[in-house]
XYZ file of C-alpha atoms in Angstrom:
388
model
C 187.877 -14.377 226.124
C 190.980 -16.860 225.910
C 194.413 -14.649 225.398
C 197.821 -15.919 225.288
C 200.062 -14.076 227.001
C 203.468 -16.593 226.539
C 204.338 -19.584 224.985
C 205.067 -20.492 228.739
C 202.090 -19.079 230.650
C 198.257 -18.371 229.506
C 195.458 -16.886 231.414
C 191.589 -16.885 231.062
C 189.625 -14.299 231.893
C 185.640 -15.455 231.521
C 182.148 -14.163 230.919
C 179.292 -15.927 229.531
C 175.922 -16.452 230.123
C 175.366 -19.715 232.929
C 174.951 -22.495 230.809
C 174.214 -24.407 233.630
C 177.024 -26.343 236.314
C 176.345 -29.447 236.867
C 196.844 -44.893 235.413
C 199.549 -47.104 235.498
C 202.543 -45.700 238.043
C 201.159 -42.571 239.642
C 199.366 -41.567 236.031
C 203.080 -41.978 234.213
C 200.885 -43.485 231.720
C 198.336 -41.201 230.179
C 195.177 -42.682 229.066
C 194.289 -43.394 225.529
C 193.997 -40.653 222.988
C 190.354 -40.313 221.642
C 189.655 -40.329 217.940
C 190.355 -36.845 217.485
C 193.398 -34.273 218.721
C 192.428 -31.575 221.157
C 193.462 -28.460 218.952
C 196.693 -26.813 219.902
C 197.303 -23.776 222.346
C 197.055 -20.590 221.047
C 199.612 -18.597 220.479
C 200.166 -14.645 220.728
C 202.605 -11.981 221.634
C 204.563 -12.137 225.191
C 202.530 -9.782 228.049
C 202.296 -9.423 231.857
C 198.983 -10.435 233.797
C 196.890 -7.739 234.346
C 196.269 -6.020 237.689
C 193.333 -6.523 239.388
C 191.841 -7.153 242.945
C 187.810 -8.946 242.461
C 189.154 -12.010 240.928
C 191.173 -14.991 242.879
C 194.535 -16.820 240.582
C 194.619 -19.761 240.689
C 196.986 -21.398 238.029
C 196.489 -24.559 235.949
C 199.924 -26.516 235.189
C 199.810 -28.964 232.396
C 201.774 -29.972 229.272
C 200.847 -28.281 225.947
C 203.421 -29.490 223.607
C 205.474 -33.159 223.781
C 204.039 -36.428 224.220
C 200.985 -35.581 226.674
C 200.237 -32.302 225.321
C 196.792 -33.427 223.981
C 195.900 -34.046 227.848
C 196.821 -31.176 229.088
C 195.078 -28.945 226.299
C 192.257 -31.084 226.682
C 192.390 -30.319 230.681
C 192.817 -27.009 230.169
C 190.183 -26.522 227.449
C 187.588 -28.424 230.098
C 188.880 -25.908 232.669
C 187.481 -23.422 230.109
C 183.938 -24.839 229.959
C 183.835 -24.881 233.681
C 184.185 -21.254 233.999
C 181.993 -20.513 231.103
C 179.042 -23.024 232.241
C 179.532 -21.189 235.531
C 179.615 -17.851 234.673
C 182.182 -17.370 236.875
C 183.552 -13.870 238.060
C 185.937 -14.384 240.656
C 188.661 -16.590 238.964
C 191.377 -15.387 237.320
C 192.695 -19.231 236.334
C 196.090 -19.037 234.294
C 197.442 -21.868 232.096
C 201.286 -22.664 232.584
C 202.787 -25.151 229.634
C 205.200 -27.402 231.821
C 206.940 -29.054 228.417
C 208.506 -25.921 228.840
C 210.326 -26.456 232.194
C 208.192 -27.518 235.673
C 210.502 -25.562 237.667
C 210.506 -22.103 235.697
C 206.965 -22.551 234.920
C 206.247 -22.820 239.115
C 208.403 -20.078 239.974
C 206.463 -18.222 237.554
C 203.074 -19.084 238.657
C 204.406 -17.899 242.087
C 205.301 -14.797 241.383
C 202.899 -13.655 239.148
C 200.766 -14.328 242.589
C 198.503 -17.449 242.273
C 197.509 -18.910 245.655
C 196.590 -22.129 244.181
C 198.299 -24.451 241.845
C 195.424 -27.294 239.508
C 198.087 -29.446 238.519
C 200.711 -30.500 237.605
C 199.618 -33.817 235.764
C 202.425 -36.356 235.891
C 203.509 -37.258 239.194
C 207.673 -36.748 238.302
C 206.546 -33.159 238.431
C 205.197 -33.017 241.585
C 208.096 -33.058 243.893
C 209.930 -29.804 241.648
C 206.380 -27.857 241.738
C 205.842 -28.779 245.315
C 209.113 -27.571 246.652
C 208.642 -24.441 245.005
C 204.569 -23.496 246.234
C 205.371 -24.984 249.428
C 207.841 -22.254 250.188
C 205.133 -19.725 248.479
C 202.590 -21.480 250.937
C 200.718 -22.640 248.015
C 198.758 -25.529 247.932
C 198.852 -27.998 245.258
C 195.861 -30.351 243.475
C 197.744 -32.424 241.249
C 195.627 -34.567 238.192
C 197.900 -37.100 239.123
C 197.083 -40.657 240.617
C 200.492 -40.756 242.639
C 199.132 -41.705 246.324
C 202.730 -41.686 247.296
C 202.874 -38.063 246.641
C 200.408 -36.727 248.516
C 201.696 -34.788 251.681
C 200.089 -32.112 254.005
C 199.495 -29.577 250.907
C 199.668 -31.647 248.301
C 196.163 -33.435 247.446
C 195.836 -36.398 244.601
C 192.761 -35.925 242.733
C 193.275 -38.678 239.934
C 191.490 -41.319 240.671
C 193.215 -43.909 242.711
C 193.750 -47.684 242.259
C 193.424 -48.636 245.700
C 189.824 -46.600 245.875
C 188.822 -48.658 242.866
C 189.920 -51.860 244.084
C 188.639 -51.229 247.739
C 185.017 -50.991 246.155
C 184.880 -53.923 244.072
C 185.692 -55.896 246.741
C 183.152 -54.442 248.905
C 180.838 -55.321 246.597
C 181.933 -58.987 245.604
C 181.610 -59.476 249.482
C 178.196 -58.688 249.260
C 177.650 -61.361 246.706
C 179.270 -64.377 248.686
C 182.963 -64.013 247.999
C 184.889 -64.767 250.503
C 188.532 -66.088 249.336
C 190.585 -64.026 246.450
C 193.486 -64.021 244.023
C 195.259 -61.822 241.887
C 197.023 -61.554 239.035
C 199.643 -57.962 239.315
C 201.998 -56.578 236.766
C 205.517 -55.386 238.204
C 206.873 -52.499 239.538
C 205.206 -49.807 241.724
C 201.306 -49.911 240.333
C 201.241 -53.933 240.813
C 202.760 -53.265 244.513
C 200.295 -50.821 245.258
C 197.338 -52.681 243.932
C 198.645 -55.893 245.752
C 198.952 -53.881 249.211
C 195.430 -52.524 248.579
C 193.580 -55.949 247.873
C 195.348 -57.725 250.657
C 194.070 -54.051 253.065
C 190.022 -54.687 251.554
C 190.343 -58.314 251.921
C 191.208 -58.122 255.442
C 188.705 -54.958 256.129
C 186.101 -57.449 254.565
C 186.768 -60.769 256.483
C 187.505 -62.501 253.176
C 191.384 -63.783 252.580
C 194.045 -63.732 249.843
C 194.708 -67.423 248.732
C 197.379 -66.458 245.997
C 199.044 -64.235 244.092
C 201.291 -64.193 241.008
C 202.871 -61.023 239.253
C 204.637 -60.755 235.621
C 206.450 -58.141 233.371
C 204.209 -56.201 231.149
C 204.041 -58.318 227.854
C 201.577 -60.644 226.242
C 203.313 -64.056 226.972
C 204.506 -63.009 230.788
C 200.648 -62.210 231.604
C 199.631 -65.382 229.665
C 202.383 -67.573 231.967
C 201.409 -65.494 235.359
C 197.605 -66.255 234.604
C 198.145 -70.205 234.250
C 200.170 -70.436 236.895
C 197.555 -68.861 239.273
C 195.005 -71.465 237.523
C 196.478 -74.221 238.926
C 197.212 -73.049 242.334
C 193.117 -72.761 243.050
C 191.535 -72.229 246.683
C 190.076 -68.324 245.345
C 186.498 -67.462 244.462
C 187.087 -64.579 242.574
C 190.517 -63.352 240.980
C 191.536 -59.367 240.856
C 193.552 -58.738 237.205
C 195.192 -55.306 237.927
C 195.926 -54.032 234.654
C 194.094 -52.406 231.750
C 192.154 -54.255 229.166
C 194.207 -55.630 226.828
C 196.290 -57.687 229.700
C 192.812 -58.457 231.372
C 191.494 -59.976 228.081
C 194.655 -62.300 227.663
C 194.617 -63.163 231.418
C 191.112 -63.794 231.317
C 191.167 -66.412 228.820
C 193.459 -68.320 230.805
C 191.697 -68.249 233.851
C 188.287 -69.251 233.250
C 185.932 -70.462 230.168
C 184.059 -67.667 228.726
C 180.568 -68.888 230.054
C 182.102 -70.064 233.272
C 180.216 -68.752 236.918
C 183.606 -69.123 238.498
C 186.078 -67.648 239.049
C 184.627 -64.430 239.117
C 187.479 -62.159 237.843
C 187.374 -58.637 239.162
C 189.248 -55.695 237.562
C 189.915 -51.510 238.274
C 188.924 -48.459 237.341
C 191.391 -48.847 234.441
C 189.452 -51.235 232.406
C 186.629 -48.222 232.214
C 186.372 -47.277 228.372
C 188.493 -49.798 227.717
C 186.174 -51.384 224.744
C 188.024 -54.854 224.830
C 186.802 -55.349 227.889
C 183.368 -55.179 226.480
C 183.884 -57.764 223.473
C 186.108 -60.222 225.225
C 183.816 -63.611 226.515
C 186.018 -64.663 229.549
C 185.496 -61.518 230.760
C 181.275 -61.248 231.198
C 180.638 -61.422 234.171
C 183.311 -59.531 235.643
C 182.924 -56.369 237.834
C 184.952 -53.270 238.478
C 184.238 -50.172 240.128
C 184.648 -46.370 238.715
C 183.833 -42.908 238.552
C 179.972 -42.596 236.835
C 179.875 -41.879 232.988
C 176.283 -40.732 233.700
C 177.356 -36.834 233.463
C 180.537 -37.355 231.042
C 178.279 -37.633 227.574
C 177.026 -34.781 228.261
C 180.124 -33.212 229.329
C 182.069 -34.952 225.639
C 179.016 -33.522 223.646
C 179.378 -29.959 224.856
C 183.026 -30.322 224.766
C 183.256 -31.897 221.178
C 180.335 -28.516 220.150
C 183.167 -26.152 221.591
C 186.241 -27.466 220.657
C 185.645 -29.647 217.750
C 187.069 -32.619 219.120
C 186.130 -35.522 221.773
C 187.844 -35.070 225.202
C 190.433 -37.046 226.911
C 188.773 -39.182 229.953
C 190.359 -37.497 232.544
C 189.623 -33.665 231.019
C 186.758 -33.744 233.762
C 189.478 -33.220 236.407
C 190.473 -30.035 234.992
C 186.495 -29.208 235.174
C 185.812 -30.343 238.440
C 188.958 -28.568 239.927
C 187.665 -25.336 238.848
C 184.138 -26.090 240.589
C 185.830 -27.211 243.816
C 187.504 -23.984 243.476
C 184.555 -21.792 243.203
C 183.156 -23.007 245.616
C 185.625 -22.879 248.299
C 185.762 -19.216 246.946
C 183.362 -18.263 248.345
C 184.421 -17.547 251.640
C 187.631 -17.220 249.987
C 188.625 -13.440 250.574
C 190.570 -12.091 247.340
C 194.404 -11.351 247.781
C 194.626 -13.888 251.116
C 196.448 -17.412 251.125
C 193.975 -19.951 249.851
C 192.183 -21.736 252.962
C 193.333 -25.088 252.530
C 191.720 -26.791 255.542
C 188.400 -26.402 253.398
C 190.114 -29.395 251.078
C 188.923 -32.004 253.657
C 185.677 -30.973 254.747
C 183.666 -33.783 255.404
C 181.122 -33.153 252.968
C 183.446 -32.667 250.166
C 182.400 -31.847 246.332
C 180.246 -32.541 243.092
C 181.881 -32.580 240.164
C 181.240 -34.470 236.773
C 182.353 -37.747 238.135
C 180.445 -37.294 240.933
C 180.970 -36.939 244.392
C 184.726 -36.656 245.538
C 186.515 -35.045 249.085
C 190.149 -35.478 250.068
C 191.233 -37.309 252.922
C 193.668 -35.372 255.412
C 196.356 -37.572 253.757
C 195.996 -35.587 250.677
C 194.594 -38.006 248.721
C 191.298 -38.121 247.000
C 188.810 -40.311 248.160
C 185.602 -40.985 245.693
C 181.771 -42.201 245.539
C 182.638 -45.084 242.542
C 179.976 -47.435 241.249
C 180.260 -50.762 240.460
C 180.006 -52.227 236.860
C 179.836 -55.570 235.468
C 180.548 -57.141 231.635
C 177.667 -58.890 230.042
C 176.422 -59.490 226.228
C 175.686 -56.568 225.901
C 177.700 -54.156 227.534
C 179.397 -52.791 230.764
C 176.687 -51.909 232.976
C 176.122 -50.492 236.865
C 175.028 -52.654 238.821
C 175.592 -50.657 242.193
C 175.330 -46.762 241.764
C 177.818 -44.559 243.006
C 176.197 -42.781 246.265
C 175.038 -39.314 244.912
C 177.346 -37.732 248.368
C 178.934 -39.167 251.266
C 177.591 -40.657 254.268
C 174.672 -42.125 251.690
């Protein structure tokens, strides 16, 4: 059952029968809303967590009221399923509402004994929740996609624009191209993406011809994307933005029908459904985490909850099966064993395969889809584990 033991702090204590297991800015920018709200947390009358000594905390730190409380419910809810689907015994996994204060909330989690912290989701939190569990010796897994805040126990498991990025140009190596471009918004995501294309280029043998960036509105994009036109020398141009931006860029850049150039995207274009119905943009590719195992994962959800999930609720699901199954040589009541983060095998989750570099941040098997008529499609599959 699901009780509510503060407006601050909830904790879930699970048994069901196994149902079977199976970002602009450091994620500052939440994705989309689906079509439906995530129902709201319950609420109940104030109590302490019980004592026991079979199950592990662990405690889940997201926001469940303000602005991105739909995310963090819908995180929180997916955490649910995970233990459900799992039938899990050993977890003791409590739900902390950081709209209500990061820094109470952490001290909290702390001393009501948790010895590993899922969250917190935006990366302005992390540095108040790490300072906190890192005096606690707590470890951290943040849902963020902040690679600057990783550190020695704190580990990024949002998905990363520089993993993304890295594997489409892997791929459009494969095919022939050799000499790129790219078109990056300003500020700290278009930096990043920038420093990561230039890396890949350079790991691949290929080279950066040019580069243009712009401010984050429709005629900036529009200017940035015909000045790169008539600069030339690239085979392939890398838009690092979501869809809408891509679309406008993309018409500027090539004729929808056109072989070249071949424009080239990130993982934030996945689900984005103008990326689908815009013509400049067939023939595009990007790489991202598999939807193979996330219909499934929406249906159940939906069944359950009554509403469609956020994209990124399978974080908050595959953190809980990461942590069951470092649990299990996990001995109840001792400091979690964080050098088990980075084994070199790492973890299946819903999105697939994921482990985390010693850096902290999450490294990830992506495939690689393309636009055509039709549809995105794969058109190289994510490896099913690493070293594949």
């Amino acid at each position: 059952m699901l009780k509510s033991v503060s407006n601050r702090r909830r904790f879930i204590t699970l048994a069901a029968p196994a149902l079977g297991a199976i970002l602009l800015a450091g994620c500052k920018v939440i994705p989309k809303a689906p079509i439906d709200t995530p129902p709201p947390p319950e609420q109940g009358p104030t109590s302490s967590l019980p004592t026991d000594s079979a199950r592990h905390r662990v405690a889940l730190l997201v926001p469940l009221a303000g602005p991105n409380g739909g995310v963090g419910q819908s995180i929180a809810n997916a955490a649910t399923m995970a233990l459900l689907d799992t039938n899990a015994q050993n977890l003791r996994i409590t739900t902390y509402d950081t709209s209500a204060g990061v820094a109470s909330v952490t001290a909290q989690a702390v001393a009501d004994g948790n010895r590993l912290i899922l969250g917190p989701l935006l990366s302005d939190d992390i540095p108040a929740v790490a300072a906190t569990a890192r005096a606690a010796r707590v470890p951290v897994i943040s849902f963020s996609n902040d690679e600057g805040a990783a550190g020695r126990d704190v580990f990024i498991m949002g998905s990363v624009p520089s993993a993304s990025i890295a594997r489409t140009v892997e791929f459009a190596k494969s095919r022939g191209v050799n000499r790129y471009a790219a078109l990056v918004p300003s500020g700290e995501y278009g930096e990043r993406a920038s420093a990561a294309l230039f890396a890949s280029v350079r790991a691949a043998g290929g080279s950066v011809a040019a580069t243009e960036s712009y401010d984050r509105s429709n005629t900036s994009v529009v200017s940035a994307a015909r000045r790169l036109k008539t600069k030339g020398g690239y085979d392939a141009v890398l838009i690092a933005d979501g869809g809408r931006f891509a679309s406008q860029a993309a018409a500027q850049l090539k004729t929808a029908g056109a072989a070249s150039p071949r424009l080239l995207g990130t993982d934030l274009w996945s689900g984005e459904t103008v990326v689908a119905t815009t013509p400049s943009l067939r023939g595009a590719w990007f790489a991202s985490v598999s939807d193979a195992r996330f219909r499934q994962f929406s249906a159940s959800y939906k069944t359950r909850f009554g509403a469609q999930p956020y994209r990124i609720a399978t974080l908050g699901y595959d953190a809980v099966l990461l942590t069951l199954r470092i649990a299990r040589d996990w001995r109840t009541g001792s400091p979690f064993p964080m050098t088990r983060l980075t084994d070199a095998g790492g973890f299946i989750g819903l999105d697939g395969a994921f482990r985390f570099r010693p850096s902290g941040v999450v490294e990830r098997a992506l495939e690689v889809r393309e636009v055509q008529a039709a549809g995105v499609v794969p058109v190289s599959p994510a490896p099913a584990r690493f070293g594949e």
